[in-house]
Short mmCIF file of C-alpha atoms in Angstrom, two decimals:
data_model
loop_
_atom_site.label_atom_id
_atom_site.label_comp_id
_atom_site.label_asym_id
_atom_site.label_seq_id
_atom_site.Cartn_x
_atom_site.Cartn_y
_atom_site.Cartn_z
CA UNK A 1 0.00 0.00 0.00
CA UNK A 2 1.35 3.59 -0.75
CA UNK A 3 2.37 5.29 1.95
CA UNK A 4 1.48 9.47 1.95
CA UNK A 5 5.01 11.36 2.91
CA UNK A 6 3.08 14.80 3.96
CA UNK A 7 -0.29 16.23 4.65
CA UNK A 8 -1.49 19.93 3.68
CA UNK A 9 -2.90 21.36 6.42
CA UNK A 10 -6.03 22.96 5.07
CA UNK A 11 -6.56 25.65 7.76
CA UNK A 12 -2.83 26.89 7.73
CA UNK A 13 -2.73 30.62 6.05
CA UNK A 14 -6.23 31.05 7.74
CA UNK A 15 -6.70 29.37 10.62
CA UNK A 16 -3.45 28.62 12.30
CA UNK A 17 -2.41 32.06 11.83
CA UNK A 18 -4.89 33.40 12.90
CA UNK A 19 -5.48 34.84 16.80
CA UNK A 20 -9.54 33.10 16.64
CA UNK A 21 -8.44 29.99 16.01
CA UNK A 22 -7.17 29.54 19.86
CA UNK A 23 -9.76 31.11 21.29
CA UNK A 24 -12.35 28.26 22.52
CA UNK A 25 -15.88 29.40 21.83
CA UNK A 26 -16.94 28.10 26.07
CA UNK A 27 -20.28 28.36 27.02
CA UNK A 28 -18.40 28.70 30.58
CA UNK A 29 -15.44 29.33 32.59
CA UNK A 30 -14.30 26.65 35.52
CA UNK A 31 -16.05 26.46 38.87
CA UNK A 32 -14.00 25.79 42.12
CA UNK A 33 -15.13 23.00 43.31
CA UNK A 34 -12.16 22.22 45.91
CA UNK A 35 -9.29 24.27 47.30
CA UNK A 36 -6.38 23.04 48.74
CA UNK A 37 -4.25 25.68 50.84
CA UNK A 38 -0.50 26.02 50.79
CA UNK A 39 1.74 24.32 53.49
CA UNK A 40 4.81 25.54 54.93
CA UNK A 41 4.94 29.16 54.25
CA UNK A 42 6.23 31.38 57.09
CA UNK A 43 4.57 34.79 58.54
CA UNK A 44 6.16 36.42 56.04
CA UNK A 45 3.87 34.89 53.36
CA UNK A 46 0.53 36.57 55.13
CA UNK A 47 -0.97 39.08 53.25
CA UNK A 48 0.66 38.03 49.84
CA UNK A 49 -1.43 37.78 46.78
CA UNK A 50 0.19 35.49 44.02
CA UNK A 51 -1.09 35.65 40.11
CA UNK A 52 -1.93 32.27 39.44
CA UNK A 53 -1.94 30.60 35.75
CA UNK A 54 -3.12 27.10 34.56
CA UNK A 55 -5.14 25.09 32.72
CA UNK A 56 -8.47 23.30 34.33
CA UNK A 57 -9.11 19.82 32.21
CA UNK A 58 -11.93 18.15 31.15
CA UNK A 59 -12.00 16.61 34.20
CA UNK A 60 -11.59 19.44 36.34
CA UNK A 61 -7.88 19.39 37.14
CA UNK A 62 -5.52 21.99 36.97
CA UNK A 63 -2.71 21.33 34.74
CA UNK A 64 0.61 23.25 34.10
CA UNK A 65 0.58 25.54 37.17
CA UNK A 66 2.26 28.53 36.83
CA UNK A 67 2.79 31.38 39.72
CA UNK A 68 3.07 34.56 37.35
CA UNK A 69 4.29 36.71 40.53
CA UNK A 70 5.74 37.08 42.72
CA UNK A 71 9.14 35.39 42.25
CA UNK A 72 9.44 33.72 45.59
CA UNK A 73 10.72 30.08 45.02
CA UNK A 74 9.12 28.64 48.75
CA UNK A 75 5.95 30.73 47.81
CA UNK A 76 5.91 29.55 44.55
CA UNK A 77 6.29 25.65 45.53
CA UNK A 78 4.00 25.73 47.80
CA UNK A 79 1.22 27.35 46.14
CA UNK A 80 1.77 25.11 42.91
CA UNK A 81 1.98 21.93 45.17
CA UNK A 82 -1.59 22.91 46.98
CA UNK A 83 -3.43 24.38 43.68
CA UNK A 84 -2.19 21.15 41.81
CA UNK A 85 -4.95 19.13 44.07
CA UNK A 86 -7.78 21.42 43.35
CA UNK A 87 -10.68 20.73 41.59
CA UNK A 88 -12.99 22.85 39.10
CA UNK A 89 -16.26 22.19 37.55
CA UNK A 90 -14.58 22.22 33.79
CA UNK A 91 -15.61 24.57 31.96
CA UNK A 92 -18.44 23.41 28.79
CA UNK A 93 -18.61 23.98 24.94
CA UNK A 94 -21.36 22.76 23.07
CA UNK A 95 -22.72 21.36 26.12
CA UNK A 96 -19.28 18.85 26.37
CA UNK A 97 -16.47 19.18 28.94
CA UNK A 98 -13.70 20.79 27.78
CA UNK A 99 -10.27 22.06 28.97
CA UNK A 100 -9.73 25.91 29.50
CA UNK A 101 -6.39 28.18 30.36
CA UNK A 102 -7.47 30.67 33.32
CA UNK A 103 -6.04 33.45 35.66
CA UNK A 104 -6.66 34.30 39.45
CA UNK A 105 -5.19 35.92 41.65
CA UNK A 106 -4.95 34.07 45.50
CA UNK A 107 -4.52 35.83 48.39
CA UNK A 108 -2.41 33.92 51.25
CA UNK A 109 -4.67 34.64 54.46
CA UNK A 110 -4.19 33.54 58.49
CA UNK A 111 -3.21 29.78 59.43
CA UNK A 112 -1.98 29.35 55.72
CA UNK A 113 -5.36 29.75 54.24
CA UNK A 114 -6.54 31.40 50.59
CA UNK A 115 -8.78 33.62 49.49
CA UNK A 116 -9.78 33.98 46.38
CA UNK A 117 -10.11 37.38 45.52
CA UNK A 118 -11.66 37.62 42.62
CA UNK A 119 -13.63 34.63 40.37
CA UNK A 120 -11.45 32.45 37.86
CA UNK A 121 -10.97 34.04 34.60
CA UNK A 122 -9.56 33.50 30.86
CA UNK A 123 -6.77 34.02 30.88
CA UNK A 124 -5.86 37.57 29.45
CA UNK A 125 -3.58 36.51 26.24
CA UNK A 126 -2.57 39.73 24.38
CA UNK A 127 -0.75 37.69 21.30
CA UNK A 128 -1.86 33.92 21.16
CA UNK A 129 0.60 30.87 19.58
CA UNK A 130 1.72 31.74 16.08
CA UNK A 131 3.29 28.73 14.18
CA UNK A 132 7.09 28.44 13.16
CA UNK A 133 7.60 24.81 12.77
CA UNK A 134 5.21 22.13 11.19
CA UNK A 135 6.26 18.53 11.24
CA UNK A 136 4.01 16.36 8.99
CA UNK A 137 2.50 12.78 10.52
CA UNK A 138 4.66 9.88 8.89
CA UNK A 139 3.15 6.56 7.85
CA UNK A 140 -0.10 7.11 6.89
CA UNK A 141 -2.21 5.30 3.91
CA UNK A 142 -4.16 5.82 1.07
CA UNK A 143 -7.40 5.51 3.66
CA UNK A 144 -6.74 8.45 5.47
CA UNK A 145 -6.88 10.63 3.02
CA UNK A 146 -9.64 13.53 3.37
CA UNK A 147 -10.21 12.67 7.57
CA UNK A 148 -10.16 15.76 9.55
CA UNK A 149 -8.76 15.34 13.36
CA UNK A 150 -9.26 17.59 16.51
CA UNK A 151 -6.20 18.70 18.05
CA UNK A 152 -5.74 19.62 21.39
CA UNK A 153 -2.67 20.96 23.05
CA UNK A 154 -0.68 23.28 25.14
CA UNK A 155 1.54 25.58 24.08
CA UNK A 156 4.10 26.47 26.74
CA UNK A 157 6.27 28.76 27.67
CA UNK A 158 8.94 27.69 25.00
CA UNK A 159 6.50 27.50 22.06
CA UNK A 160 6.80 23.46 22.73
CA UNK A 161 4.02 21.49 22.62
CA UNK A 162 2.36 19.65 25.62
CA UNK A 163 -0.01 17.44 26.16
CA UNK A 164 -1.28 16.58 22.59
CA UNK A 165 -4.57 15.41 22.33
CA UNK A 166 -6.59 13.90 18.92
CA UNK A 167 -10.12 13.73 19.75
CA UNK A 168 -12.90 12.15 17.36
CA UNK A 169 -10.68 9.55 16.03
CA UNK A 170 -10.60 5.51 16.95
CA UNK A 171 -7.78 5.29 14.35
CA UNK A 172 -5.15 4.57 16.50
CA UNK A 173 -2.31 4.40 13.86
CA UNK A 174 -3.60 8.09 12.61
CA UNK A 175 -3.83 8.78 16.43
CA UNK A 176 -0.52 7.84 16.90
CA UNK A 177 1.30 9.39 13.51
CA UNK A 178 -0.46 13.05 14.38
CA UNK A 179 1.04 12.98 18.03
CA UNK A 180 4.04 12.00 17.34
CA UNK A 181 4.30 14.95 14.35
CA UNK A 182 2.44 17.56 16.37
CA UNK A 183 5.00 17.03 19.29
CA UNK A 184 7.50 18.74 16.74
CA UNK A 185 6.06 21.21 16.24
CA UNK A 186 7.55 24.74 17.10
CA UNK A 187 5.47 27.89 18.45
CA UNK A 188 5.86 31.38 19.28
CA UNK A 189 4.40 31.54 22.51
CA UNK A 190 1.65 33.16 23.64
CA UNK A 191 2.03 36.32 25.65
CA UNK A 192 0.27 38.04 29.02
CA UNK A 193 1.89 41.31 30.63
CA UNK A 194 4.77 41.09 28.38
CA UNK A 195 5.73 37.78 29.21
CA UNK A 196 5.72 34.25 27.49
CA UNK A 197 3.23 32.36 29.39
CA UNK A 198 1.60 28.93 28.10
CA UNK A 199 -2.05 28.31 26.92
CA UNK A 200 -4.22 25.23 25.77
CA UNK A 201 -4.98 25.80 22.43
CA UNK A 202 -7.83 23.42 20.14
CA UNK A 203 -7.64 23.30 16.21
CA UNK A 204 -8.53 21.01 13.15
CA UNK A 205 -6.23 19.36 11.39
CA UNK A 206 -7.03 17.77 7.74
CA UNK A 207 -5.28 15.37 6.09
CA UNK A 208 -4.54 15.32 2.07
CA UNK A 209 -1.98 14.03 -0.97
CA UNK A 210 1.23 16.31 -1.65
CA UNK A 211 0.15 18.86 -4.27
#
């Protein structure tokens, strides 16, 4: 059987490039459902509000938690240790579950206690993931020509991706072939205060012959 050496990735000058096609159309935004509070911290930690960024799965757990500030490396453990056992109501789209990149600030109160002090939001991206490097899946057949997968992935704070994710599909050759190519892949990251932060992004991906 004839193997295809590339794919043309039908969305590429329109969608990839483009800032809309990371921005996940939710119906909502996560829901704490259980907090966790630091450990450890000293009385010097009282009072201190940390920005927090990470992604809440489909199954309502926080993934890739980042403390934007302050740069305090005890502070910082801790909170990411505690905040790692958390868990959200995801947030929906289309009535389905689905995995969303937020902000909050969390305010480190008496007996090592939070406060949240204000709800979870999107994060606030001011330049999303632009493309530099596309590696084409290897190894695919005449049969999977025209198929259309659903990526999902983070983009961190290298422009690497993380986490790759091909929904809609029980192919698990095609499966396999995208992930491994996708992995490759290269970003600019995306970008919050000035900073490279990372951010869960969701795209189609279509498979054709070489042109």
């Amino acid at each position: 059987m004839k193997l295809i050496k590339n794919i043309v990735i039908v969305a590429l000058t329109s969608s990839l490039l483009s800032l809309t096609a990371f921005a996940d159309a939710t119906d909502s935004i996560p829901q704490v459902e259980k907090i966790v509070s630091p450990t450890g911290l000293s009385r010097q930690h009282l009072g201190a509000t940390v920005q927090l960024a990470f992604t809440v799965d489909e199954r309502g757990q926080p993934q890739d938690v980042a403390v934007v500030s302050p740069a305090d490396r005890k502070l910082t453990t801790s909170v990411v240790t505690a905040v790692s056992q958390w868990r959200f109501r995801p947030a929906r789209q289309a009535g389905l579950p689905v995995s969303k990149r937020v902000t909050m600030p969390l305010q480190i109160a008496d007996h090592q206690t939070v406060a949240l002090t204000s709800p979870v939001n999107e994060l606030n991206i001011t330049e999303r993931p632009l493309a530099q490097k596309i590696v084409n899946p290897a190894g695919l057949s005449r049969h999977h020509l025209g198929v259309t997968v659903q990526l999902s992935f983070t983009v961190d704070e290298n422009g690497r991706p993380q986490d790759v994710e091909v929904s809609g599909q029980n192919d698990r050759k095609l499966t396999a072939s995208v992930v491994a190519a996708v992995t490759q892949w290269r970003f600019t990251p995306a970008m919050q205060a000035g900073a490279p932060v990372s951010m869960r992004v969701t795209m189609p991906l279509q498979i054709q012959a070489n042109s």
